[in-house]
Amino acid sequence: MTEYPAETKLMKGRRNKAVSLAENKIGYVLIAPFYMFLLVFVLIPIVVNLYLSFTNYDLNNADWVGWKNYRVLISDGFFHAALKNTFVYTFFTLLFTMGLGLMLALVLNRKLIGLLLLRMSFFMPHITSMVAVSMIWLWIYEPSHGLANSFLNLFGLKNIQWLFDKSWAMPSVIFMSVWKFVGYNMVIYLAGLQSIPKDLFEAASVDGAGPVRRFFGITLPMLAPVTFFLFITGLINNFNVFEQIQILTNGGPVNSTTTLVHQIYNRAFNDFQMGYAASLSMVLLAIITLITIANFKYGNQNHE
């Protein structure tokens, strides 16, 4: 009798796959809500938004205009300012939250008096509402009697118009954001530090490696996956900055703090240019997607 090994393997593979699907029905049922949520609240809105970006939708009409919104966007000064400010905000906020978060984690990953209180005090701003935090800092930055200028007056320095001077507005927003988010980075880095086997440090010490060499030779490489995670999530979150901008400066002065999401909000809900706002949001989505893909492709090569 003639045998057909290839066909037999194929039939067995299909049969095993059918059995696997039958045995895991309950698993597919359990994960179905997530995929329904993804479809209804993520994928469908993206497709609808893409369509609206080619129209002049203003809540009443949605006439097709093709690439007009994107051509206008290229020469839009507000878009250029928002794009630049978004990159500046993202770069410095990400740099300082990750750098200071790692430093705090290294300091608080040892036995100290009041260690739990210290960790909690740094993490509390992260779990506080952004609106509440922004209102507090709005008072701190108040030009006449705010806490920031009161502190400067102690050293005989003049008051600074923190949120009303285009040279100081963006640094002020960045400083507040770093204060709020650094605790989260600290906690994640702490978890990463505590997962590093102590045997590695003991072996390095026996070989004569000092603290600096152990940090660059063991700590940083072992924290690479944690750093990559914080970088990707921080990048996405910072590119979507809106609440603190809206509350502290409303994009001013002279558009020195306006960001992409702030411009999307203004065009959509103040000017009712929904189609143009949709094109702005598609540009933002494209930028975040490209940067994220690039980081997964090149930034994570040494972490696998």
Tab-separated table of N, CA and C in Angstrom, residues 118-253:
chain	number	residue	atom	x	y	z
A	118	LEU	N	9.567	57.694	52.247
A	118	LEU	CA	10.253	58.345	51.136
A	118	LEU	C	9.733	57.837	49.796
A	119	ARG	N	9.607	56.524	49.693
A	119	ARG	CA	9.089	55.949	48.449
A	119	ARG	C	7.672	56.436	48.169
A	120	MET	N	6.858	56.454	49.204
A	120	MET	CA	5.466	56.872	49.036
A	120	MET	C	5.372	58.340	48.643
A	121	SER	N	6.231	59.187	49.241
A	121	SER	CA	6.173	60.621	48.953
A	121	SER	C	6.533	60.916	47.504
A	122	PHE	N	7.463	60.148	46.931
A	122	PHE	CA	7.828	60.353	45.529
A	122	PHE	C	6.768	59.788	44.582
A	123	PHE	N	6.048	58.758	45.020
A	123	PHE	CA	5.067	58.123	44.134
A	123	PHE	C	3.694	58.795	44.196
A	124	MET	N	3.395	59.499	45.278
A	124	MET	CA	2.074	60.107	45.454
A	124	MET	C	1.669	61.046	44.318
A	125	PRO	N	2.558	61.917	43.817
A	125	PRO	CA	2.129	62.793	42.715
A	125	PRO	C	1.623	62.038	41.491
A	126	HIS	N	2.173	60.843	41.255
A	126	HIS	CA	1.767	60.095	40.064
A	126	HIS	C	0.309	59.654	40.142
A	127	ILE	N	-0.151	59.303	41.329
A	127	ILE	CA	-1.527	58.810	41.462
A	127	ILE	C	-2.503	59.943	41.745
A	128	THR	N	-2.010	61.165	41.810
A	128	THR	CA	-2.883	62.326	41.991
A	128	THR	C	-3.386	62.796	40.641
A	129	SER	N	-4.633	63.234	40.593
A	129	SER	CA	-5.237	63.708	39.345
A	129	SER	C	-4.395	64.806	38.712
A	130	MET	N	-4.240	64.748	37.391
A	130	MET	CA	-3.475	65.768	36.686
A	130	MET	C	-4.121	67.140	36.841
A	131	VAL	N	-5.439	67.182	36.884
A	131	VAL	CA	-6.130	68.461	37.064
A	131	VAL	C	-5.787	69.060	38.424
A	132	ALA	N	-5.826	68.228	39.468
A	132	ALA	CA	-5.495	68.700	40.813
A	132	ALA	C	-4.046	69.165	40.887
A	133	VAL	N	-3.143	68.394	40.311
A	133	VAL	CA	-1.721	68.762	40.308
A	133	VAL	C	-1.506	70.067	39.549
A	134	SER	N	-2.168	70.221	38.415
A	134	SER	CA	-2.011	71.435	37.622
A	134	SER	C	-2.526	72.659	38.370
A	135	MET	N	-3.627	72.501	39.100
A	135	MET	CA	-4.156	73.623	39.876
A	135	MET	C	-3.193	74.015	40.991
A	136	ILE	N	-2.547	73.029	41.610
A	136	ILE	CA	-1.565	73.317	42.659
A	136	ILE	C	-0.387	74.096	42.078
A	137	TRP	N	0.105	73.639	40.938
A	137	TRP	CA	1.247	74.315	40.323
A	137	TRP	C	0.865	75.649	39.718
A	138	LEU	N	-0.396	75.817	39.384
A	138	LEU	CA	-0.860	77.118	38.925
A	138	LEU	C	-0.721	78.137	40.047
A	139	TRP	N	-0.970	77.704	41.271
A	139	TRP	CA	-0.780	78.577	42.436
A	139	TRP	C	0.708	78.769	42.725
A	140	ILE	N	1.501	77.704	42.588
A	140	ILE	CA	2.942	77.818	42.835
A	140	ILE	C	3.584	78.817	41.873
A	141	TYR	N	3.140	78.809	40.619
A	141	TYR	CA	3.706	79.688	39.605
A	141	TYR	C	3.043	81.066	39.558
A	142	GLU	N	2.138	81.359	40.460
A	142	GLU	CA	1.450	82.652	40.466
A	142	GLU	C	2.491	83.774	40.572
A	143	PRO	N	2.433	84.774	39.673
A	143	PRO	CA	3.522	85.771	39.575
A	143	PRO	C	3.752	86.607	40.817
A	144	SER	N	2.687	86.974	41.528
A	144	SER	CA	2.835	87.925	42.638
A	144	SER	C	3.156	87.255	43.964
A	145	HIS	N	2.360	86.248	44.327
A	145	HIS	CA	2.510	85.648	45.656
A	145	HIS	C	2.684	84.136	45.592
A	146	GLY	N	3.082	83.620	44.445
A	146	GLY	CA	3.275	82.183	44.315
A	146	GLY	C	4.476	81.678	45.090
A	147	LEU	N	4.470	80.407	45.382
A	147	LEU	CA	5.537	79.804	46.178
A	147	LEU	C	6.890	79.881	45.466
A	148	ALA	N	6.896	79.723	44.141
A	148	ALA	CA	8.161	79.746	43.391
A	148	ALA	C	8.847	81.100	43.502
A	149	ASN	N	8.072	82.174	43.308
A	149	ASN	CA	8.670	83.510	43.413
A	149	ASN	C	8.984	83.883	44.852
A	150	SER	N	8.201	83.407	45.797
A	150	SER	CA	8.500	83.651	47.214
A	150	SER	C	9.840	83.035	47.579
A	151	PHE	N	10.115	81.866	47.016
A	151	PHE	CA	11.397	81.212	47.263
A	151	PHE	C	12.542	82.036	46.662
A	152	LEU	N	12.330	82.572	45.453
A	152	LEU	CA	13.359	83.398	44.828
A	152	LEU	C	13.614	84.672	45.622
A	153	ASN	N	12.543	85.241	46.193
A	153	ASN	CA	12.679	86.479	46.966
A	153	ASN	C	13.542	86.297	48.200
A	154	LEU	N	13.610	85.068	48.731
A	154	LEU	CA	14.447	84.802	49.896
A	154	LEU	C	15.918	85.063	49.595
A	155	PHE	N	16.308	84.923	48.330
A	155	PHE	CA	17.694	85.129	47.927
A	155	PHE	C	17.876	86.461	47.211
A	156	GLY	N	16.866	87.321	47.317
A	156	GLY	CA	16.955	88.641	46.724
A	156	GLY	C	16.761	88.670	45.219
A	157	LEU	N	16.203	87.615	44.660
A	157	LEU	CA	15.993	87.546	43.215
A	157	LEU	C	14.625	88.110	42.845
A	158	LYS	N	14.503	88.611	41.637
A	158	LYS	CA	13.258	89.205	41.182
A	158	LYS	C	12.249	88.126	40.787
A	159	ASN	N	10.982	88.526	40.785
A	159	ASN	CA	9.927	87.604	40.374
A	159	ASN	C	10.070	87.241	38.901
A	160	ILE	N	9.662	86.009	38.590
A	160	ILE	CA	9.667	85.526	37.209
A	160	ILE	C	8.234	85.252	36.785
A	161	GLN	N	7.892	85.672	35.601
A	161	GLN	CA	6.559	85.396	35.052
A	161	GLN	C	6.574	83.975	34.465
A	162	TRP	N	6.511	83.004	35.335
A	162	TRP	CA	6.744	81.615	34.950
A	162	TRP	C	5.917	81.172	33.748
A	163	LEU	N	4.607	81.396	33.801
A	163	LEU	CA	3.710	80.907	32.762
A	163	LEU	C	3.317	81.975	31.754
A	164	PHE	N	3.847	83.189	31.935
A	164	PHE	CA	3.492	84.298	31.049
A	164	PHE	C	4.680	84.809	30.246
A	165	ASP	N	5.827	84.194	30.440
A	165	ASP	CA	7.026	84.535	29.690
A	165	ASP	C	7.343	83.358	28.768
A	166	LYS	N	7.448	83.611	27.468
A	166	LYS	CA	7.647	82.525	26.507
A	166	LYS	C	8.965	81.798	26.717
A	167	SER	N	9.906	82.421	27.409
A	167	SER	CA	11.179	81.755	27.688
A	167	SER	C	11.077	80.791	28.859
A	168	TRP	N	10.095	81.018	29.743
A	168	TRP	CA	9.968	80.216	30.951
A	168	TRP	C	8.762	79.282	30.932
A	169	ALA	N	7.807	79.505	30.058
A	169	ALA	CA	6.554	78.750	30.098
A	169	ALA	C	6.766	77.252	29.888
A	170	MET	N	7.454	76.880	28.808
A	170	MET	CA	7.666	75.458	28.543
A	170	MET	C	8.544	74.793	29.605
A	171	PRO	N	9.671	75.397	30.039
A	171	PRO	CA	10.425	74.791	31.138
A	171	PRO	C	9.591	74.602	32.401
A	172	SER	N	8.676	75.539	32.676
A	172	SER	CA	7.829	75.426	33.861
A	172	SER	C	6.888	74.229	33.749
A	173	VAL	N	6.313	74.037	32.565
A	173	VAL	CA	5.419	72.891	32.347
A	173	VAL	C	6.205	71.592	32.431
A	174	ILE	N	7.396	71.563	31.857
A	174	ILE	CA	8.230	70.365	31.907
A	174	ILE	C	8.606	70.028	33.342
A	175	PHE	N	8.972	71.047	34.130
A	175	PHE	CA	9.358	70.816	35.524
A	175	PHE	C	8.203	70.198	36.302
A	176	MET	N	7.004	70.739	36.108
A	176	MET	CA	5.827	70.180	36.796
A	176	MET	C	5.575	68.736	36.379
A	177	SER	N	5.712	68.439	35.089
A	177	SER	CA	5.467	67.087	34.589
A	177	SER	C	6.499	66.105	35.122
A	178	VAL	N	7.756	66.530	35.193
A	178	VAL	CA	8.792	65.670	35.758
A	178	VAL	C	8.495	65.367	37.213
A	179	TRP	N	8.085	66.381	37.970
A	179	TRP	CA	7.724	66.197	39.379
A	179	TRP	C	6.609	65.171	39.525
A	180	LYS	N	5.660	65.188	38.622
A	180	LYS	CA	4.513	64.279	38.725
A	180	LYS	C	4.865	62.848	38.335
A	181	PHE	N	5.662	62.675	37.277
A	181	PHE	CA	5.858	61.344	36.712
A	181	PHE	C	7.124	60.630	37.173
A	182	VAL	N	8.038	61.340	37.830
A	182	VAL	CA	9.305	60.707	38.192
A	182	VAL	C	9.093	59.562	39.185
A	183	GLY	N	8.074	59.655	40.030
A	183	GLY	CA	7.816	58.598	41.002
A	183	GLY	C	7.449	57.278	40.355
A	184	TYR	N	6.711	57.338	39.259
A	184	TYR	CA	6.350	56.110	38.541
A	184	TYR	C	7.589	55.430	37.996
A	185	ASN	N	8.467	56.198	37.363
A	185	ASN	CA	9.715	55.636	36.839
A	185	ASN	C	10.562	55.067	37.964
A	186	MET	N	10.571	55.733	39.110
A	186	MET	CA	11.326	55.248	40.260
A	186	MET	C	10.836	53.869	40.696
A	187	VAL	N	9.519	53.698	40.789
A	187	VAL	CA	8.952	52.424	41.238
A	187	VAL	C	9.271	51.299	40.264
A	188	ILE	N	9.148	51.570	38.965
A	188	ILE	CA	9.454	50.544	37.969
A	188	ILE	C	10.935	50.172	37.999
A	189	TYR	N	11.792	51.176	38.152
A	189	TYR	CA	13.229	50.890	38.255
A	189	TYR	C	13.549	50.133	39.544
A	190	LEU	N	12.847	50.453	40.621
A	190	LEU	CA	13.050	49.715	41.870
A	190	LEU	C	12.737	48.237	41.686
A	191	ALA	N	11.636	47.969	41.006
A	191	ALA	CA	11.278	46.573	40.743
A	191	ALA	C	12.357	45.891	39.915
A	192	GLY	N	12.894	46.611	38.929
A	192	GLY	CA	13.960	46.047	38.117
A	192	GLY	C	15.229	45.800	38.908
A	193	LEU	N	15.589	46.734	39.779
A	193	LEU	CA	16.793	46.576	40.605
A	193	LEU	C	16.676	45.383	41.542
A	194	GLN	N	15.508	45.208	42.106
A	194	GLN	CA	15.318	44.122	43.070
A	194	GLN	C	15.213	42.760	42.406
A	195	SER	N	15.078	42.739	41.090
A	195	SER	CA	15.029	41.465	40.372
A	195	SER	C	16.407	41.021	39.892
A	196	ILE	N	17.425	41.875	40.041
A	196	ILE	CA	18.780	41.509	39.629
A	196	ILE	C	19.386	40.579	40.686
A	197	PRO	N	19.885	39.412	40.308
A	197	PRO	CA	20.483	38.489	41.284
A	197	PRO	C	21.666	39.123	42.017
A	198	LYS	N	21.673	39.021	43.324
A	198	LYS	CA	22.751	39.600	44.115
A	198	LYS	C	24.078	38.879	43.886
A	199	ASP	N	23.975	37.642	43.406
A	199	ASP	CA	25.206	36.885	43.156
A	199	ASP	C	26.101	37.583	42.135
A	200	LEU	N	25.481	38.281	41.187
A	200	LEU	CA	26.270	38.970	40.161
A	200	LEU	C	27.140	40.062	40.781
A	201	PHE	N	26.559	40.813	41.708
A	201	PHE	CA	27.311	41.890	42.364
A	201	PHE	C	28.395	41.318	43.271
A	202	GLU	N	28.093	40.202	43.951
A	202	GLU	CA	29.080	39.588	44.834
A	202	GLU	C	30.263	39.047	44.042
A	203	ALA	N	29.943	38.441	42.889
A	203	ALA	CA	31.026	37.911	42.055
A	203	ALA	C	31.878	39.042	41.489
A	204	ALA	N	31.220	40.138	41.102
A	204	ALA	CA	31.971	41.282	40.568
A	204	ALA	C	32.842	41.906	41.639
A	205	SER	N	32.346	41.959	42.874
A	205	SER	CA	33.130	42.523	43.976
A	205	SER	C	34.361	41.670	44.254
A	206	VAL	N	34.181	40.355	44.180
A	206	VAL	CA	35.307	39.451	44.405
A	206	VAL	C	36.371	39.660	43.337
A	207	ASP	N	35.917	39.966	42.096
A	207	ASP	CA	36.864	40.201	41.005
A	207	ASP	C	37.483	41.590	41.051
A	208	GLY	N	37.098	42.398	42.039
A	208	GLY	CA	37.707	43.712	42.216
A	208	GLY	C	36.971	44.850	41.535
A	209	ALA	N	35.752	44.612	41.076
A	209	ALA	CA	34.990	45.673	40.410
A	209	ALA	C	34.441	46.645	41.457
A	210	GLY	N	34.647	47.941	41.215
A	210	GLY	CA	34.142	48.956	42.114
A	210	GLY	C	32.684	49.296	41.821
A	211	PRO	N	32.078	50.216	42.598
A	211	PRO	CA	30.668	50.585	42.417
A	211	PRO	C	30.345	51.100	41.015
A	212	VAL	N	31.237	51.932	40.463
A	212	VAL	CA	30.981	52.500	39.130
A	212	VAL	C	31.010	51.402	38.078
A	213	ARG	N	31.997	50.520	38.174
A	213	ARG	CA	32.109	49.440	37.193
A	213	ARG	C	30.932	48.468	37.329
A	214	ARG	N	30.499	48.197	38.556
A	214	ARG	CA	29.351	47.306	38.751
A	214	ARG	C	28.082	47.938	38.180
A	215	PHE	N	27.976	49.272	38.311
A	215	PHE	CA	26.784	49.950	37.796
A	215	PHE	C	26.710	49.843	36.282
A	216	PHE	N	27.828	50.157	35.604
A	216	PHE	CA	27.822	50.146	34.141
A	216	PHE	C	27.956	48.736	33.562
A	217	GLY	N	28.534	47.824	34.336
A	217	GLY	CA	28.737	46.469	33.825
A	217	GLY	C	27.609	45.507	34.148
A	218	ILE	N	26.862	45.789	35.234
A	218	ILE	CA	25.805	44.867	35.656
A	218	ILE	C	24.441	45.551	35.710
A	219	THR	N	24.379	46.645	36.473
A	219	THR	CA	23.074	47.268	36.725
A	219	THR	C	22.405	47.764	35.449
A	220	LEU	N	23.099	48.598	34.692
A	220	LEU	CA	22.499	49.161	33.483
A	220	LEU	C	22.120	48.094	32.456
A	221	PRO	N	23.018	47.126	32.151
A	221	PRO	CA	22.609	46.084	31.193
A	221	PRO	C	21.417	45.264	31.670
A	222	MET	N	21.346	44.953	32.967
A	222	MET	CA	20.238	44.161	33.491
A	222	MET	C	18.940	44.957	33.515
A	223	LEU	N	19.060	46.275	33.558
A	223	LEU	CA	17.872	47.129	33.557
A	223	LEU	C	17.426	47.519	32.153
A	224	ALA	N	18.119	47.024	31.138
A	224	ALA	CA	17.808	47.415	29.761
A	224	ALA	C	16.349	47.160	29.377
A	225	PRO	N	15.756	45.995	29.684
A	225	PRO	CA	14.344	45.795	29.337
A	225	PRO	C	13.418	46.779	30.054
A	226	VAL	N	13.734	47.095	31.316
A	226	VAL	CA	12.932	48.063	32.066
A	226	VAL	C	13.042	49.441	31.435
A	227	THR	N	14.266	49.824	31.078
A	227	THR	CA	14.487	51.124	30.439
A	227	THR	C	13.740	51.209	29.115
A	228	PHE	N	13.766	50.135	28.358
A	228	PHE	CA	13.066	50.114	27.074
A	228	PHE	C	11.560	50.271	27.270
A	229	PHE	N	11.020	49.592	28.266
A	229	PHE	CA	9.581	49.693	28.556
A	229	PHE	C	9.208	51.116	28.950
A	230	LEU	N	9.985	51.710	29.845
A	230	LEU	CA	9.705	53.078	30.290
A	230	LEU	C	9.853	54.072	29.149
A	231	PHE	N	10.795	53.828	28.271
A	231	PHE	CA	11.011	54.737	27.145
A	231	PHE	C	9.815	54.715	26.197
A	232	ILE	N	9.347	53.537	25.845
A	232	ILE	CA	8.230	53.421	24.905
A	232	ILE	C	6.951	54.001	25.501
A	233	THR	N	6.623	53.600	26.733
A	233	THR	CA	5.387	54.092	27.346
A	233	THR	C	5.479	55.591	27.625
A	234	GLY	N	6.646	56.058	28.063
A	234	GLY	CA	6.818	57.485	28.311
A	234	GLY	C	6.734	58.297	27.040
A	235	LEU	N	7.283	57.772	25.962
A	235	LEU	CA	7.231	58.451	24.668
A	235	LEU	C	5.786	58.657	24.226
A	236	ILE	N	4.993	57.613	24.314
A	236	ILE	CA	3.590	57.696	23.894
A	236	ILE	C	2.819	58.663	24.787
A	237	ASN	N	3.003	58.552	26.097
A	237	ASN	CA	2.279	59.423	27.032
A	237	ASN	C	2.662	60.893	26.849
A	238	ASN	N	3.941	61.170	26.655
A	238	ASN	CA	4.384	62.552	26.528
A	238	ASN	C	3.955	63.179	25.207
A	239	PHE	N	3.873	62.385	24.173
A	239	PHE	CA	3.392	62.914	22.902
A	239	PHE	C	1.910	63.285	22.980
A	240	ASN	N	1.201	62.686	23.923
A	240	ASN	CA	-0.222	62.967	24.087
A	240	ASN	C	-0.496	63.985	25.195
A	241	VAL	N	0.483	64.789	25.550
A	241	VAL	CA	0.317	65.761	26.630
A	241	VAL	C	-0.789	66.751	26.286
A	242	PHE	N	-1.669	67.000	27.264
A	242	PHE	CA	-2.755	67.947	27.018
A	242	PHE	C	-3.218	68.659	28.284
A	243	GLU	N	-3.547	67.912	29.344
A	243	GLU	CA	-4.207	68.522	30.500
A	243	GLU	C	-3.418	69.666	31.113
A	244	GLN	N	-2.124	69.434	31.379
A	244	GLN	CA	-1.334	70.483	32.008
A	244	GLN	C	-1.158	71.693	31.098
A	245	ILE	N	-1.081	71.453	29.793
A	245	ILE	CA	-0.989	72.564	28.852
A	245	ILE	C	-2.269	73.388	28.878
A	246	GLN	N	-3.400	72.706	28.833
A	246	GLN	CA	-4.692	73.395	28.807
A	246	GLN	C	-4.922	74.210	30.073
A	247	ILE	N	-4.549	73.668	31.218
A	247	ILE	CA	-4.832	74.327	32.492
A	247	ILE	C	-3.796	75.409	32.815
A	248	LEU	N	-2.525	75.116	32.608
A	248	LEU	CA	-1.481	76.049	33.021
A	248	LEU	C	-1.309	77.219	32.057
A	249	THR	N	-1.299	76.945	30.752
A	249	THR	CA	-0.952	78.004	29.800
A	249	THR	C	-1.944	78.176	28.660
A	250	ASN	N	-2.790	77.177	28.427
A	250	ASN	CA	-3.700	77.174	27.280
A	250	ASN	C	-2.932	77.387	25.968
A	251	GLY	N	-1.722	76.856	25.928
A	251	GLY	CA	-0.911	76.942	24.719
A	251	GLY	C	-0.061	78.182	24.600
A	252	GLY	N	-0.258	79.159	25.456
A	252	GLY	CA	0.498	80.409	25.376
A	252	GLY	C	1.753	80.354	26.229
A	253	PRO	N	2.430	81.488	26.336
A	253	PRO	CA	2.168	82.717	25.565
A	253	PRO	C	2.713	82.635	24.141
